[in-house]
XYZ file of C-alpha atoms in Angstrom:
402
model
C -81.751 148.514 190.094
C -80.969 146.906 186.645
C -83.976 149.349 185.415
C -82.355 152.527 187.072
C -78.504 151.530 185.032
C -81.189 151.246 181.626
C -81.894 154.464 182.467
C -79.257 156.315 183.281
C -77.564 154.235 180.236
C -80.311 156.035 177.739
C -79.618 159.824 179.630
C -75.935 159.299 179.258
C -76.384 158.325 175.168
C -78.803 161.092 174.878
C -76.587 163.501 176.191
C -73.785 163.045 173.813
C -76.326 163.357 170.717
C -76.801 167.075 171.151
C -79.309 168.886 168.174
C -78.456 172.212 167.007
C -79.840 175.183 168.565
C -83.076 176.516 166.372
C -81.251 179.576 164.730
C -78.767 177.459 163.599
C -78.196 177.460 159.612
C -75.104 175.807 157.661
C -72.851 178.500 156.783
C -72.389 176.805 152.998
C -74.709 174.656 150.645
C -72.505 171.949 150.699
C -73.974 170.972 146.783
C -72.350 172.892 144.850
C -68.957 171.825 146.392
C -69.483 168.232 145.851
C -67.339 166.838 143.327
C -68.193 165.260 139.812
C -69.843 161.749 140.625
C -67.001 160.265 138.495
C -63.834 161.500 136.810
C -64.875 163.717 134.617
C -63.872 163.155 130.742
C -63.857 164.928 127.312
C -61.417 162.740 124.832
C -63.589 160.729 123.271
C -66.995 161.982 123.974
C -68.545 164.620 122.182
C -67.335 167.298 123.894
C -64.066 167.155 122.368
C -65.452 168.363 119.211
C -65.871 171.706 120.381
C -62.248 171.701 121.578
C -59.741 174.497 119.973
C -57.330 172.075 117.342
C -54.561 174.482 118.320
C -54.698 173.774 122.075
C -54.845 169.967 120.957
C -52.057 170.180 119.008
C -50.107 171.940 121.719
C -51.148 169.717 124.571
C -49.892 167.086 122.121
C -46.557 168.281 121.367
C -46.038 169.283 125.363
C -46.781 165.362 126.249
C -44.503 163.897 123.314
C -41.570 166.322 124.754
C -42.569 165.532 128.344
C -42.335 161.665 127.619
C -39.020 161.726 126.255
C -37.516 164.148 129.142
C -39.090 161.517 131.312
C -36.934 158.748 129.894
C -33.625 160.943 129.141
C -33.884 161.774 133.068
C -34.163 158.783 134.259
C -31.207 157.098 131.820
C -29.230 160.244 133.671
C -29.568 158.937 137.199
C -27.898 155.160 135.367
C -25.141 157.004 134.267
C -24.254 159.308 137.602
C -25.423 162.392 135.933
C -28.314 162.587 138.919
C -28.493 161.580 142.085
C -32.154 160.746 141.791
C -34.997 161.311 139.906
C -39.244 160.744 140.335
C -40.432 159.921 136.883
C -43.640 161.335 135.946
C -44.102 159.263 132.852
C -47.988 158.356 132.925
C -49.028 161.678 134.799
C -47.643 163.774 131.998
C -51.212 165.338 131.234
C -51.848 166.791 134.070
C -48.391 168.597 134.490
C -48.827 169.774 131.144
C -52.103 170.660 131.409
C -51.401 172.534 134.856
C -48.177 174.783 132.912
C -50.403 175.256 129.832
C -53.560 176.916 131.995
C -51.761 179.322 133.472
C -51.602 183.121 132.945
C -48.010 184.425 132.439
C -48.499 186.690 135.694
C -49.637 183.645 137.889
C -47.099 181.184 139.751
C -46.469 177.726 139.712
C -45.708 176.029 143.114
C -44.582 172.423 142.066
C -43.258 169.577 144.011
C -40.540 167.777 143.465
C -42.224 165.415 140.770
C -43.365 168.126 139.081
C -40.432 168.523 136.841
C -42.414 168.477 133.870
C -44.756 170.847 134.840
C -41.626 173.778 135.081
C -40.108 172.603 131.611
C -43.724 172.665 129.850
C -43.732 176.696 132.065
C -41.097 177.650 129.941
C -37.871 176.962 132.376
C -34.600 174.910 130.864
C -34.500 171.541 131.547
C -30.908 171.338 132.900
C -31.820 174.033 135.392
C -35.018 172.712 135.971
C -32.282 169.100 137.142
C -30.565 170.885 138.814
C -31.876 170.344 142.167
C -31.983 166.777 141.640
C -28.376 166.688 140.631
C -27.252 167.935 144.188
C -25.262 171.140 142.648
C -26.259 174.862 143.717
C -29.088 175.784 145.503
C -32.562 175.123 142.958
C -31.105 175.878 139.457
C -33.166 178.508 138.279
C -34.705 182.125 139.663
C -38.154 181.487 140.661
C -39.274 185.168 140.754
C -37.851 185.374 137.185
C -40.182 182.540 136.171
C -43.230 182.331 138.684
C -42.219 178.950 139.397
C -41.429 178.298 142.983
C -38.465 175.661 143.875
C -39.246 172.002 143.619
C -40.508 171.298 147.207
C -39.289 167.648 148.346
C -40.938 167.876 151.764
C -44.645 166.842 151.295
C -47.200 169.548 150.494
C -45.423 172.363 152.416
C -45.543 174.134 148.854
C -49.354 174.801 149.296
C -49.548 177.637 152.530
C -46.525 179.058 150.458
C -48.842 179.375 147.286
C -51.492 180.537 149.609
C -49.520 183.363 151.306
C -48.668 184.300 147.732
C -52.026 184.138 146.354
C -53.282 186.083 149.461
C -50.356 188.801 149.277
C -51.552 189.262 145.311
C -55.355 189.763 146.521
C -54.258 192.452 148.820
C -51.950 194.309 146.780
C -54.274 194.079 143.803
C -52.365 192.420 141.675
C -54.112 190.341 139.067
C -52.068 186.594 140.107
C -53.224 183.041 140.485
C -51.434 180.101 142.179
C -51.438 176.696 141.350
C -49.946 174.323 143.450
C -49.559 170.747 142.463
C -49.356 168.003 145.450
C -49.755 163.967 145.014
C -52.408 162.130 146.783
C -49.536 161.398 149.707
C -49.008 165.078 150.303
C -52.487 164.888 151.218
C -52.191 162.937 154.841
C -49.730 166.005 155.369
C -50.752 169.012 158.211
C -49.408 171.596 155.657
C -52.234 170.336 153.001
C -55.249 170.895 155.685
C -53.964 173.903 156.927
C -53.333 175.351 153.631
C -56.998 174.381 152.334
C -58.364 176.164 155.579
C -56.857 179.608 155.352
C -57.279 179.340 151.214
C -60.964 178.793 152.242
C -61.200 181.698 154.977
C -59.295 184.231 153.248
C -61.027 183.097 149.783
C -57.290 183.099 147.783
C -57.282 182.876 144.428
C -55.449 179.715 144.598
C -56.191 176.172 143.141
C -54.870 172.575 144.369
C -53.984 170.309 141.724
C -54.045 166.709 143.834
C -51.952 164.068 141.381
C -53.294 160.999 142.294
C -51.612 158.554 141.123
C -52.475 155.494 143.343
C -49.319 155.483 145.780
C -47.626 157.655 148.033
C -44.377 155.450 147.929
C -45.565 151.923 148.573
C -48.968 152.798 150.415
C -52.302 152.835 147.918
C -54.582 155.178 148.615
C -57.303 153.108 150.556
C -54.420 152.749 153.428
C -54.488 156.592 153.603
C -57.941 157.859 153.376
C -61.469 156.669 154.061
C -63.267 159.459 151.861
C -65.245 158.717 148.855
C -62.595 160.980 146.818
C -59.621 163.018 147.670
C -61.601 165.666 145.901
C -64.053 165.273 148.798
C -62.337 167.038 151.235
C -62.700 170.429 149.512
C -66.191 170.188 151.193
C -65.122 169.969 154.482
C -63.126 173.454 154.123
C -66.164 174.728 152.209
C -64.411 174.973 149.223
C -65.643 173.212 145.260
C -63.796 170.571 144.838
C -63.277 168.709 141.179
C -62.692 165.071 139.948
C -61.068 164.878 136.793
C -59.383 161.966 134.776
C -55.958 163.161 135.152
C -54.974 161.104 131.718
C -57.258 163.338 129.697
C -55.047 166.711 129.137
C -58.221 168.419 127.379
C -60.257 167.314 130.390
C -57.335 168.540 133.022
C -56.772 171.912 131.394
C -60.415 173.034 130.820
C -60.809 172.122 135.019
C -57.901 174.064 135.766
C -58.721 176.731 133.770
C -61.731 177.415 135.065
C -60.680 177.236 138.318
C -58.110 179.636 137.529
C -60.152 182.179 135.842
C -63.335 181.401 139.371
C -60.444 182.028 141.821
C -58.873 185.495 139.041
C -62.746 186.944 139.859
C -62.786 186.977 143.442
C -64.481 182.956 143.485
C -61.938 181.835 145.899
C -60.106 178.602 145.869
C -60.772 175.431 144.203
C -59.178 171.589 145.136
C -58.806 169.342 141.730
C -58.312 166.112 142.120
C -56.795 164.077 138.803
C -56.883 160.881 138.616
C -53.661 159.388 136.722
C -51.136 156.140 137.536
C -47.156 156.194 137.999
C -46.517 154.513 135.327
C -42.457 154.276 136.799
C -40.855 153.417 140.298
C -41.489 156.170 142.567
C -37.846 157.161 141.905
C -34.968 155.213 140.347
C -33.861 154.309 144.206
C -37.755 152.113 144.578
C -38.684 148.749 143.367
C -42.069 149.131 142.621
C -42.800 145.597 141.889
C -43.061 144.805 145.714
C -46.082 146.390 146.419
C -48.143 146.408 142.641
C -48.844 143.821 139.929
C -47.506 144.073 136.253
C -51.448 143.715 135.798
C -52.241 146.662 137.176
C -49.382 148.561 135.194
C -50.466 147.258 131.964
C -54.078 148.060 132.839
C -53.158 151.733 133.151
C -51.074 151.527 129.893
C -54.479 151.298 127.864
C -55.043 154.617 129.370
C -51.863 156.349 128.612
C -52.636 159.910 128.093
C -50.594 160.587 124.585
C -52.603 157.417 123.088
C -55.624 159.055 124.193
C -54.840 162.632 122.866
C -53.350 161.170 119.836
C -56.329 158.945 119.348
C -58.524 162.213 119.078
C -55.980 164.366 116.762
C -55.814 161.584 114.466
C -59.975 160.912 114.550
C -60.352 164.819 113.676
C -57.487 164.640 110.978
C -55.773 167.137 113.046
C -52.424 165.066 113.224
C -50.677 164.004 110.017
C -47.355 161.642 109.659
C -45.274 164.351 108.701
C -46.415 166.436 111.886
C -46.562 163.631 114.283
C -42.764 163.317 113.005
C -41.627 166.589 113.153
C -42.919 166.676 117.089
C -40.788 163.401 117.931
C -37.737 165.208 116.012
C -38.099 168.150 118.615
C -38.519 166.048 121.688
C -35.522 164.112 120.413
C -33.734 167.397 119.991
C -34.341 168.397 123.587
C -33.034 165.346 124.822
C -30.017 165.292 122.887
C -29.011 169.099 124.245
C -30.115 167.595 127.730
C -27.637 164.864 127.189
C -25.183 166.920 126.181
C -25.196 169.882 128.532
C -25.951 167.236 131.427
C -22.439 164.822 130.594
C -20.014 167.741 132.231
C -19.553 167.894 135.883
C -20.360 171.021 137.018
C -18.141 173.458 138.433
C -19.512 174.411 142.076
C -18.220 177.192 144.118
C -18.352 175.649 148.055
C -18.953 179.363 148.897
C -22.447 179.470 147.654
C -23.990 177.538 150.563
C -24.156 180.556 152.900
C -24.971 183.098 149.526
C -28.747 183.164 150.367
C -29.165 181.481 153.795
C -29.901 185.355 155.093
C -30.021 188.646 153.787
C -27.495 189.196 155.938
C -25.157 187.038 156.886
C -25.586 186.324 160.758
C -22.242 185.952 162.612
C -22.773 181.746 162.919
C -22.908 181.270 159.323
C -19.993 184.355 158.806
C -18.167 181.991 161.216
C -18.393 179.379 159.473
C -17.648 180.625 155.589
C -14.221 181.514 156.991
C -13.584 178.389 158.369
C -14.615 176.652 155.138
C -12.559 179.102 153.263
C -9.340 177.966 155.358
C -9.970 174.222 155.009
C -10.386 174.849 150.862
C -7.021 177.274 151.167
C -5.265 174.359 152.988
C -6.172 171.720 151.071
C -5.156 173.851 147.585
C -1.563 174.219 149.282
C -1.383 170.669 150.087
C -2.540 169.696 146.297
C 0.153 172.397 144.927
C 2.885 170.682 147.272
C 5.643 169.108 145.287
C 6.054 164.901 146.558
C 4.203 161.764 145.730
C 0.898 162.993 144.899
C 0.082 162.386 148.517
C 1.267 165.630 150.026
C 3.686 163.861 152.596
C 7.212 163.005 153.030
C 7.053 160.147 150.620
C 7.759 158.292 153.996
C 4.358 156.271 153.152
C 2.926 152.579 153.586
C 5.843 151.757 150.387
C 8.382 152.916 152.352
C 7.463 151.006 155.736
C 6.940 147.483 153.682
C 10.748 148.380 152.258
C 11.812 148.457 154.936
């Protein structure tokens, strides 16, 4: 009896350990997809050497102005100018790396910590606020710039750069999309389904994947069990790329190449960059209950403008009087940020149902005109002569008179 259960114990495991048919062939040599066994570098190895000074210089200048918008943005949200702000100081090379690859035809599809990323594209860095400071709808025109709108829900950015990117193909138009995503947006269903129908339909599209060790307050090793984010390109049968996301030379030449495989009909590629959050994750988080000052300062020995300026400097590409003139311009922008930022802004309630629809449907007509008679009301009751108050002046003062 006991000899029979053995048995039917070893049909039972065999039959759930199925071998594939004999004309069966993987679709994809998964080799070629498998990412860099570590993050791959060029500051401070001799690859750099070969590097174009001018693109140094710029990547330079980009991360000096980034660093300083950082910190003028977040001494905003102190004073009540915004209502919140997530700092990318720390990640700054691989935002400006991501705006400086791109073509001026291709778009940008950025998330909401990717403020940087639209400044260094060319936008204006009070529009670029503007979502963050709670007035009008995203601040700037995206078709005007190729920059999508800051997207605060995780990763649903990406299928909207890979409809785009897809759409392009099809009409022939000559257009990449990048779309940037932190390692959180990565437990999202928007990121897998995005990498599956980039994969199938071959879009020129690349994933940039900021990792910078924390979606919030969970590390990484809480939300996957793969070897490297950029591991999961292989699953979709797609290259994927592991850079160190603190080396801007290192971050633009991988996105640029990706851009110009996926221009000539390559398909997509996923980059994962691997940088540190330097700051809270916004100025509402305490980050020092779930990391070590240890840990911070650890990363600070990596910060990607010491790294960048290390190399200028070693290659006498980066004088005083340069270095100076680059901190007078970032301090420039931050002063005409200041500025422009210290007025309230004049909203028009009206604008919420301005591009809802194409046409307005009856619901939201509906409701305009009852907005318009509250805001009517309330301007007669304001323009009432009295107490300030709008009554009879028989108030709380007159009851304790009496």
């Amino acid at each position: 009896m006991e000899q029979a259960a053995q048995s039917g114990q070893d049909s039972s495991a065999e039959a759930y350990r199925p071998t594939p048919p004999p004309a069966w062939r993987p679709r994809t040599d998964p080799a070629p997809l498998l990412p860099d066994a570590e993050p791959y570098r060029v500051l401070g190895t001799e690859a750099a050497a070969q590097a174009d000074p001018a693109l140094l210089r710029s990547l330079y200048a980009h991360l000096v102005r980034g660093r300083r918008f950082n910190a003028q943005a977040t001494a905003l949200t102190k004073q009540g100018r915004l209502a919140v702000y997530p700092s990318s100081t720390g990640q700054e090379a691989c935002e400006v790396a991501a705006a400086l690859a791109l073509e001026e035809r291709d778009w940008l599809f950025p998330s909401y910590r990717d403020t940087l990323a639209a400044v260094a594209r060319g936008l204006d860095p009070v529009q670029v606020l503007s979502l963050l400071r709670g007035d009008w709808h995203n601040g700037y025109d995206p078709r005007a710039h190729r920059v999508a709108p800051l997207s605060t829900p995780l990763a649903t950015q990406l299928p909207h750069a890979v409809g785009l990117a897809h759409a392009a193909r099809l009409k022939g138009d000559d257009v990449v999309a990048l779309a940037i995503v932190g390692d959180g947006g990565t437990s999202e269903g928007d990121f897998h389904e995005a990498l599956n129908f980039a994969a199938v339909w071959q879009a020129p599209v690349v994933f940039l994947v900021q990792n910078n060790g924390f979606a919030i307050s969970v590390p990484l090793a809480k939300q996957s069990a793969a070897p490297s984010l950029a591991h999961k390109a292989v699953g979709y049968g797609i290259p994927g790329r592991l850079v160190d996301g603190n080396d801007a030379l290192a971050v633009h030449q991988v996105l640029s190449e990706a851009l110009a495989r996926a221009r000539t009909g390559g398909g997509p590629t996923l980059v994962e960059a691997v940088t540190y959050r330097m700051e809270a994750h916004t100025n509402a988080d305490d980050a020092t209950r779930y990391r070590t000052d240890e840990e911070v300062d650890a990363w600070r020995g990596h910060d990607p403008i010491d790294l960048l300026r290390g190399e200028l400097t070693g290659r006498a590409l980066l004088d005083e009087a340069a270095e100076q003139r680059i901190r007078e311009d970032a301090e420039a922008m931050a002063a005409d940020l200041r500025e422009r930022m210290n007025g309230d802004a004049e909203l028009d309630p009206a604008e919420l149902f301005t591009h809802v629809f194409a046409e307005p449907t009856g619901q939201l007509r509906e409701q305009a005109a009852r907005l318009a008679a509250e805001l009517a009301a309330g301007a007669e009751v304001a323009a009432a002569p009295g107490d300030g108050a709008g009554g009879s002046g028989t108030g709380a003062d007159d009851r304790g008179a009496r």
